[in-house]
Tab-separated table of C-alpha atoms in Angstrom:
chain	number	residue	atom	x	y	z
A	43	MET	CA	-19.917	25.996	-18.164
A	44	ASP	CA	-20.665	22.629	-16.587
A	45	CYS	CA	-17.963	20.183	-17.670
A	46	LYS	CA	-20.196	17.187	-16.760
A	47	ASP	CA	-22.248	17.672	-19.932
A	48	GLU	CA	-22.474	14.364	-21.785
A	49	ASP	CA	-21.530	16.106	-25.039
A	50	ILE	CA	-18.075	17.050	-23.796
A	51	ASP	CA	-15.055	15.326	-25.334
A	52	THR	CA	-12.026	17.297	-24.206
A	53	CYS	CA	-13.331	19.924	-21.785
A	54	ASP	CA	-10.705	20.716	-19.145
A	55	PRO	CA	-12.112	22.476	-16.053
A	56	ASN	CA	-8.669	23.989	-15.401
A	57	ILE	CA	-8.713	26.021	-18.613
A	58	PRO	CA	-10.253	29.433	-17.844
A	59	GLU	CA	-12.695	31.460	-19.848
A	60	GLU	CA	-11.085	34.223	-21.911
A	61	GLY	CA	-10.619	37.361	-19.808
A	62	PRO	CA	-10.698	41.057	-20.764
A	63	SER	CA	-8.619	42.336	-23.670
A	64	ALA	CA	-7.084	45.084	-21.487
A	65	PRO	CA	-5.768	45.012	-17.909
A	66	PRO	CA	-8.637	45.446	-15.420
A	67	PRO	CA	-8.718	48.466	-13.073
A	68	GLY	CA	-6.091	48.244	-10.357
A	69	TRP	CA	-3.943	45.788	-12.312
A	70	LEU	CA	-1.211	48.338	-13.031
A	71	ASP	CA	0.747	50.348	-10.488
A	72	ASN	CA	0.616	54.119	-10.110
A	73	VAL	CA	3.939	55.646	-11.140
A	74	THR	CA	5.096	59.134	-10.223
A	75	GLY	CA	4.779	61.363	-13.279
A	76	TYR	CA	2.262	59.022	-14.910
A	77	GLU	CA	-0.542	59.244	-12.354
A	78	GLU	CA	-3.237	59.942	-14.960
A	79	HIS	CA	-3.186	56.282	-16.015
A	80	LYS	CA	-6.103	54.667	-14.230
A	81	GLY	CA	-6.046	50.901	-13.995
A	82	GLY	CA	-6.459	49.316	-17.399
A	83	GLU	CA	-6.930	52.422	-19.510
A	84	CYS	CA	-4.869	52.031	-22.686
A	85	THR	CA	-5.380	55.449	-24.232
A	86	ASP	CA	-2.361	57.718	-24.482
A	87	GLN	CA	-1.879	60.253	-21.714
A	88	ILE	CA	-0.731	63.653	-22.970
A	89	CYS	CA	2.174	64.905	-20.883
A	90	PRO	CA	2.394	68.733	-20.854
A	91	PRO	CA	5.953	70.018	-20.609
A	92	PRO	CA	7.171	71.331	-17.230
A	93	PRO	CA	7.399	75.130	-16.831
A	94	ASP	CA	11.152	75.244	-17.432
A	95	PHE	CA	10.574	73.630	-20.863
A	96	VAL	CA	8.191	76.395	-21.987
A	97	PRO	CA	9.937	79.310	-23.780
A	98	GLN	CA	9.039	82.862	-22.879
A	99	PRO	CA	8.829	85.561	-25.601
A	100	GLU	CA	10.403	88.982	-25.344
A	101	SER	CA	7.561	91.140	-26.600
A	102	GLU	CA	9.604	94.300	-27.010
A	103	LYS	CA	11.717	92.837	-29.787
A	104	ASN	CA	10.905	92.797	-33.495
A	105	ALA	CA	12.431	91.381	-36.662
A	106	PHE	CA	13.390	93.871	-39.385
A	107	VAL	CA	13.128	93.017	-43.086
A	108	PRO	CA	15.365	94.442	-45.835
A	109	ASN	CA	14.035	96.106	-48.975
A	110	VAL	CA	13.651	93.999	-52.112
A	111	ILE	CA	13.654	94.521	-55.872
A	112	LEU	CA	10.573	93.566	-57.874
A	113	PRO	CA	11.371	90.687	-60.293
A	114	THR	CA	10.413	90.983	-63.964
A	115	VAL	CA	9.780	88.471	-66.758
A	116	SER	CA	11.035	89.076	-70.289
A	117	GLU	CA	8.849	88.555	-73.366
A	118	ASP	CA	10.936	85.556	-74.428
A	119	ALA	CA	10.515	83.936	-71.017
A	120	ALA	CA	6.768	84.674	-71.037
A	121	ARG	CA	6.381	83.091	-74.503
A	122	ASP	CA	8.417	80.021	-73.510
A	123	ALA	CA	6.293	79.595	-70.400
A	124	LEU	CA	3.100	79.700	-72.459
A	125	LEU	CA	4.495	77.207	-74.980
A	126	GLN	CA	5.368	74.769	-72.198
A	127	PHE	CA	1.899	75.192	-70.736
A	128	VAL	CA	0.198	74.598	-74.087
A	129	GLY	CA	2.416	71.579	-74.780
A	130	LYS	CA	0.827	69.789	-71.817
A	131	LYS	CA	-2.718	70.397	-73.098
A	132	TRP	CA	-3.646	67.971	-75.852
A	133	ASN	CA	-6.587	70.148	-76.943
A	134	TYR	CA	-4.548	73.362	-77.258
A	135	SER	CA	-2.743	74.443	-80.404
A	136	SER	CA	0.724	75.947	-80.054
A	137	LYS	CA	0.114	78.269	-83.002
A	138	PRO	CA	-1.352	81.164	-80.953
A	139	ALA	CA	1.532	81.000	-78.469
A	140	LYS	CA	4.094	81.142	-81.286
A	141	ASN	CA	2.406	84.007	-83.146
A	142	LEU	CA	0.936	86.167	-80.407
A	143	ILE	CA	1.717	89.896	-80.224
A	144	PHE	CA	2.601	91.217	-76.765
A	145	LYS	CA	0.731	94.366	-75.746
A	146	ASP	CA	1.627	94.797	-72.078
A	147	MET	CA	3.299	92.974	-69.173
A	148	LYS	CA	2.322	94.035	-65.678
A	149	PRO	CA	4.422	92.643	-62.768
A	150	PHE	CA	2.971	92.438	-59.263
A	151	THR	CA	4.652	92.467	-55.872
A	152	VAL	CA	3.516	89.271	-54.134
A	153	TYR	CA	4.899	88.360	-50.730
A	154	ARG	CA	4.484	84.997	-49.069
A	155	TYR	CA	4.980	84.865	-45.320
A	156	ARG	CA	5.653	81.488	-43.685
A	157	LEU	CA	5.964	80.646	-40.004
A	158	GLU	CA	7.222	77.220	-38.971
A	159	THR	CA	6.974	76.163	-35.344
A	160	TYR	CA	8.806	72.949	-34.556
A	161	THR	CA	7.261	71.191	-31.569
A	162	GLU	CA	7.909	68.130	-29.462
A	163	SER	CA	4.997	66.464	-27.696
A	164	ARG	CA	5.015	63.421	-25.448
A	165	SER	CA	2.349	60.962	-24.451
A	166	SER	CA	2.558	57.763	-22.448
A	167	THR	CA	0.668	54.518	-22.142
A	168	TRP	CA	1.035	51.140	-20.501
A	169	GLU	CA	2.129	48.406	-22.897
A	170	SER	CA	2.853	44.712	-22.435
A	171	GLU	CA	4.598	41.831	-24.144
A	172	PRO	CA	4.925	38.085	-23.402
A	173	HIS	CA	7.597	37.265	-20.873
A	174	THR	CA	9.829	34.719	-22.583
A	175	GLY	CA	12.707	34.876	-20.145
A	176	GLN	CA	14.098	38.228	-21.255
A	177	SER	CA	15.676	40.517	-18.649
A	178	VAL	CA	13.294	42.946	-16.970
A	179	ASP	CA	14.368	46.525	-16.253
A	180	GLY	CA	12.311	47.235	-13.140
A	181	PRO	CA	12.350	49.802	-10.322
A	182	GLN	CA	15.084	47.774	-8.615
A	183	ASN	CA	17.482	49.237	-11.196
A	184	GLY	CA	16.717	52.858	-10.399
A	185	ALA	CA	14.048	55.538	-10.235
A	186	ILE	CA	11.558	55.812	-13.098
A	187	PRO	CA	12.226	59.125	-14.926
A	188	PRO	CA	9.305	61.503	-15.599
A	189	PRO	CA	8.032	61.620	-19.210
A	190	TRP	CA	10.049	64.690	-20.227
A	191	HIS	CA	13.283	63.310	-18.771
A	192	VAL	CA	13.247	60.102	-20.810
A	193	GLN	CA	16.256	60.254	-23.143
A	194	VAL	CA	15.497	60.216	-26.872
A	195	SER	CA	17.414	60.716	-30.130
A	196	TYR	CA	16.458	64.074	-31.608
A	197	PRO	CA	15.869	64.334	-35.380
A	198	PRO	CA	16.904	67.319	-37.539
A	199	ASN	CA	14.813	70.426	-36.910
A	200	PHE	CA	11.578	70.921	-38.878
A	201	THR	CA	11.174	67.222	-39.761
A	202	ASP	CA	8.117	65.184	-38.746
A	203	VAL	CA	9.158	62.120	-36.757
A	204	VAL	CA	7.462	59.787	-34.259
A	205	GLN	CA	9.576	57.778	-31.814
A	206	LYS	CA	8.395	55.218	-29.251
A	207	VAL	CA	10.612	54.660	-26.203
A	208	ARG	CA	10.282	52.232	-23.310
A	209	VAL	CA	10.589	54.142	-20.043
A	210	PRO	CA	13.637	52.919	-18.103
A	211	HIS	CA	12.999	50.946	-14.880
A	212	SER	CA	9.202	50.844	-15.445
A	213	SER	CA	8.909	47.114	-16.272
A	214	PHE	CA	7.481	44.369	-14.069
A	215	VAL	CA	6.182	40.818	-14.596
A	216	LYS	CA	2.673	39.582	-13.752
A	217	PRO	CA	0.553	36.573	-14.781
A	218	CYS	CA	-1.390	37.219	-17.955
A	219	PHE	CA	-4.721	38.884	-17.147
A	220	ARG	CA	-6.448	37.377	-20.180
A	221	CYS	CA	-5.781	33.702	-19.433
A	222	ASN	CA	-5.172	34.050	-15.689
A	223	GLY	CA	-1.612	32.817	-16.164
A	224	ASN	CA	-2.697	29.562	-17.844
A	225	GLY	CA	-1.377	30.254	-21.326
A	226	ARG	CA	-4.589	28.869	-22.795
A	227	VAL	CA	-8.221	29.974	-22.850
A	228	ARG	CA	-11.397	28.012	-23.384
A	229	CYS	CA	-12.665	28.094	-26.962
A	230	THR	CA	-15.760	30.268	-27.101
A	231	HIS	CA	-16.998	28.636	-30.301
A	232	CYS	CA	-17.422	25.136	-28.855
A	233	ARG	CA	-17.454	26.224	-25.181
A	234	GLY	CA	-14.495	24.027	-24.469
A	235	LYS	CA	-16.023	20.792	-25.782
A	236	GLY	CA	-13.916	20.447	-28.906
A	237	MET	CA	-17.065	19.448	-30.816
A	238	ILE	CA	-20.030	21.414	-32.145
A	239	HIS	CA	-23.492	20.363	-33.274
A	240	CYS	CA	-23.812	19.659	-36.981
A	241	MET	CA	-26.016	22.331	-38.482
A	242	PHE	CA	-26.842	20.291	-41.590
A	243	CYS	CA	-28.688	17.571	-39.710
A	244	LEU	CA	-29.465	19.594	-36.571
A	245	ALA	CA	-27.353	17.161	-34.526
A	246	SER	CA	-29.615	14.221	-35.461
A	247	GLY	CA	-27.067	12.409	-37.601
A	248	HIS	CA	-29.595	12.072	-40.436
A	249	ASN	CA	-30.656	14.347	-43.248
A	250	ARG	CA	-33.772	13.485	-45.301
A	251	ASN	CA	-33.851	9.969	-43.842
A	252	ARG	CA	-30.272	9.398	-44.847
A	253	ARG	CA	-27.088	9.389	-42.914
A	254	CYS	CA	-25.680	12.920	-42.758
A	255	THR	CA	-22.621	13.087	-44.969
A	256	ASN	CA	-21.400	16.265	-43.294
A	257	CYS	CA	-20.916	14.735	-39.825
A	258	HIS	CA	-20.904	11.067	-40.939
A	259	GLY	CA	-23.954	10.355	-38.850
A	260	ARG	CA	-22.468	11.443	-35.554
A	261	GLY	CA	-24.505	14.606	-35.196
A	262	ARG	CA	-21.364	16.476	-34.162
A	263	LYS	CA	-18.324	17.926	-35.875
A	264	ARG	CA	-14.866	18.855	-34.726
A	265	CYS	CA	-14.598	22.542	-33.806
A	266	VAL	CA	-12.569	24.250	-36.516
A	267	PRO	CA	-11.319	27.364	-34.576
A	268	CYS	CA	-9.656	25.236	-31.862
A	269	HIS	CA	-9.019	22.127	-34.038
A	270	GLY	CA	-11.049	19.995	-31.651
A	271	LYS	CA	-8.896	20.778	-28.611
A	272	GLY	CA	-11.478	22.787	-26.714
A	273	TYR	CA	-8.970	25.575	-26.055
A	274	LYS	CA	-6.863	28.146	-27.887
A	275	ILE	CA	-3.479	29.658	-27.149
A	276	CYS	CA	-3.890	32.989	-25.380
A	277	VAL	CA	-3.331	35.735	-27.925
A	278	THR	CA	-2.081	38.181	-25.278
A	279	CYS	CA	0.752	36.167	-23.728
A	280	ASN	CA	1.139	33.823	-26.723
A	281	GLY	CA	1.068	30.849	-24.376
A	282	HIS	CA	3.910	32.082	-22.148
A	283	ARG	CA	1.563	32.674	-19.179
A	284	ASN	CA	3.300	35.837	-17.939
A	285	LEU	CA	3.454	39.384	-19.263
A	286	VAL	CA	6.027	42.126	-18.957
A	287	HIS	CA	4.207	45.412	-18.371
A	288	PHE	CA	6.028	48.672	-19.053
A	289	ILE	CA	5.354	52.344	-19.731
A	290	GLN	CA	5.949	53.511	-23.267
A	291	VAL	CA	6.493	57.153	-24.164
A	292	THR	CA	5.563	58.283	-27.663
A	293	VAL	CA	7.531	61.344	-28.760
A	294	SER	CA	6.133	63.252	-31.735
A	295	TRP	CA	8.053	65.984	-33.512
A	296	ARG	CA	5.849	68.095	-35.762
A	297	ASN	CA	6.545	71.060	-37.998
A	298	GLN	CA	3.514	73.315	-37.672
A	299	VAL	CA	3.399	75.495	-40.805
A	300	PHE	CA	1.407	78.649	-41.487
A	301	GLU	CA	1.486	80.475	-44.827
A	302	PHE	CA	-0.031	83.788	-45.764
A	303	ILE	CA	-0.196	85.719	-49.045
A	304	PRO	CA	-2.090	89.023	-49.187
A	305	ASP	CA	-4.774	88.942	-51.858
A	306	ARG	CA	-3.691	91.788	-54.124
A	307	VAL	CA	-4.735	90.401	-57.530
A	308	PRO	CA	-8.386	89.291	-57.459
A	309	GLU	CA	-8.188	87.779	-60.976
A	310	PHE	CA	-5.480	85.337	-59.888
A	311	PRO	CA	-6.429	82.414	-57.564
A	312	LEU	CA	-4.186	82.354	-54.472
A	313	LYS	CA	-4.319	78.559	-54.382
A	314	LYS	CA	-2.056	78.476	-57.452
A	315	PHE	CA	0.832	79.805	-55.347
A	316	GLU	CA	0.901	76.547	-53.374
A	317	LYS	CA	2.527	74.798	-56.348
A	318	VAL	CA	5.425	77.204	-56.899
A	319	SER	CA	8.411	78.641	-55.060
A	320	GLY	CA	9.604	82.198	-54.644
A	321	GLU	CA	12.776	84.086	-53.874
A	322	THR	CA	13.460	84.003	-50.137
A	323	PHE	CA	14.927	87.350	-49.096
A	324	PHE	CA	14.212	87.198	-45.355
A	325	ARG	CA	14.867	84.309	-42.967
A	326	ASP	CA	14.735	84.425	-39.187
A	327	GLU	CA	15.319	81.303	-37.071
A	328	ASN	CA	15.435	81.138	-33.269
A	329	PRO	CA	13.897	79.193	-30.374
A	330	LEU	CA	11.236	81.907	-30.542
A	331	VAL	CA	11.066	84.442	-33.374
A	332	TYR	CA	9.802	87.997	-33.017
A	333	PRO	CA	7.102	89.680	-35.115
A	334	VAL	CA	8.140	91.309	-38.382
A	335	ASP	CA	8.269	95.072	-38.100
A	336	GLY	CA	8.741	97.938	-40.548
A	337	PHE	CA	7.904	95.886	-43.646
A	338	PRO	CA	6.188	97.842	-46.476
A	339	ASP	CA	3.242	95.445	-46.606
A	340	GLN	CA	1.444	95.896	-43.288
A	341	ASP	CA	-0.654	92.772	-43.868
A	342	ILE	CA	2.555	90.738	-43.625
A	343	CYS	CA	3.460	92.464	-40.343
A	344	GLU	CA	0.014	91.816	-38.918
A	345	ALA	CA	0.055	88.165	-40.051
A	346	SER	CA	3.458	87.688	-38.408
A	347	LYS	CA	2.366	89.234	-35.127
A	348	ARG	CA	-0.953	87.375	-35.030
A	349	THR	CA	0.444	83.968	-35.974
A	350	ILE	CA	3.435	84.047	-33.637
A	351	ARG	CA	1.077	84.794	-30.765
A	352	SER	CA	-1.422	82.079	-31.763
A	353	HIS	CA	1.316	79.442	-32.210
A	354	LEU	CA	2.696	80.211	-28.764
A	355	LEU	CA	-0.734	79.894	-27.165
A	356	ALA	CA	-1.749	76.793	-29.121
A	357	PHE	CA	1.394	74.707	-28.825
A	358	SER	CA	3.214	75.661	-25.611
A	359	SER	CA	0.516	74.200	-23.335
A	360	VAL	CA	0.616	70.696	-24.854
A	361	SER	CA	4.082	70.533	-26.386
A	362	ARG	CA	7.566	71.947	-26.216
A	363	ILE	CA	8.475	74.562	-28.819
A	364	LEU	CA	11.995	73.671	-29.927
A	365	GLN	CA	12.566	76.113	-32.771
A	366	GLN	CA	10.753	78.628	-34.926
A	367	ARG	CA	11.538	79.868	-38.401
A	368	GLN	CA	9.861	82.659	-40.347
A	369	THR	CA	10.557	83.563	-43.945
A	370	ILE	CA	9.295	86.025	-46.501
A	371	GLU	CA	9.442	85.162	-50.173
A	372	LEU	CA	8.902	87.325	-53.195
A	373	VAL	CA	6.803	85.203	-55.534
A	374	PRO	CA	7.015	86.350	-59.175
A	375	LEU	CA	3.657	87.174	-60.763
A	376	THR	CA	3.253	88.895	-64.122
A	377	HIS	CA	0.012	89.596	-65.946
A	378	VAL	CA	0.666	89.275	-69.688
A	379	PHE	CA	-1.644	90.922	-72.231
A	380	TYR	CA	-1.421	89.937	-75.905
A	381	ALA	CA	-3.307	89.914	-79.188
A	382	TYR	CA	-3.918	87.088	-81.634
A	383	ASN	CA	-5.964	87.263	-84.846
A	384	GLY	CA	-7.263	90.693	-83.880
A	385	LYS	CA	-8.560	89.638	-80.458
A	386	ASP	CA	-7.179	90.409	-77.009
A	387	TYR	CA	-6.176	87.713	-74.532
A	388	ASN	CA	-4.190	87.477	-71.320
A	389	TYR	CA	-2.474	85.038	-68.989
A	390	PHE	CA	-0.413	84.986	-65.801
A	391	VAL	CA	3.190	83.815	-65.389
A	392	PHE	CA	3.955	83.004	-61.758
A	393	GLY	CA	6.540	81.446	-59.498
A	394	ARG	CA	10.229	80.819	-60.051
A	395	GLU	CA	9.121	77.905	-62.212
A	396	ASN	CA	7.308	80.274	-64.627
A	397	LYS	CA	4.012	78.427	-64.383
A	398	VAL	CA	1.077	79.704	-66.422
A	399	HIS	CA	-2.546	80.332	-65.501
A	400	THR	CA	-5.076	81.367	-68.123
A	401	THR	CA	-8.803	81.131	-68.663
A	402	ASN	CA	-9.114	82.459	-72.229
A	403	TYR	CA	-6.448	80.866	-74.426
A	404	PRO	CA	-7.407	81.061	-78.126
A	405	SER	CA	-9.093	77.685	-78.461
A	406	SER	CA	-12.534	76.309	-79.025
A	407	CYS	CA	-12.093	74.035	-75.984
A	408	SER	CA	-12.073	75.305	-72.414
A	409	ILE	CA	-9.042	74.793	-70.197
A	410	LEU	CA	-8.858	71.545	-68.256
């Protein structure tokens, strides 16, 4: 912009135009262990774990599961479960549940297999903050540790947590790239003039042969974004002129969960099992677990073998596997058959909570 324009009130030629919102290429140093950061790229760099952080399975081992006893539901418990279910449905009468006649109760063996793989992943990015006189932990204080050697506080296993840590000795101070170390940038709205043309009178000072009341006849108005100063405080350095650049490591702990239930009862929707718990009779927890072997339900054995292998392949290349846990639950499921007013009906009681699923309760209204 030419600051000799006759319209200019407060234009200062020393105030620079606003620069880029991110550091330009070459602005940041290359640091050993963080070489993938190119210039001003701000996206996170995924840091794969070093080989000695990657666990190795022992394929010849297997986990053995004990035998279990099939749980049963009494008639009283089945009736109470149905009454509780009906009590939550405003359009259902409790009369059929109170007066039904049980004909048969058929329990099913339902196993739920769950594999939890607890992983730690790390990514890094360059960050910055205004330099306000705070101490700067730079390379003069020691070598910059690689991403996986940055010390962090570990959370309890199998909990999802994200932690951001400033890498020790990675900080340095440079003039702000956005304002060129000035602390202020030229207002883009008024181009540094502090005044803008009045749009009501098209800068003429008159509107319909009368003095413009919006600009009081001057044809110009004070620029609102910069309050007539012609400049704004740099939003990157907040007016402090210098920035502290540093590498930040983001550590993410994630519990990767897989669940599997063999579909043995076509009439019962498997999705219902997501809302209930079962009786855990097998639990195996180690840095790496081994596939289940010798279990009566071969689908569970196959799911264990397949999922353990897929978790190892999927997560070990981009994260560190800290711990694995596999469990098998016996989820109660009983198909109840009963009669009411000479007609046959049925429902399912499932889970330790004795939840109910039915599609033909004696009612003129369908289930919600």
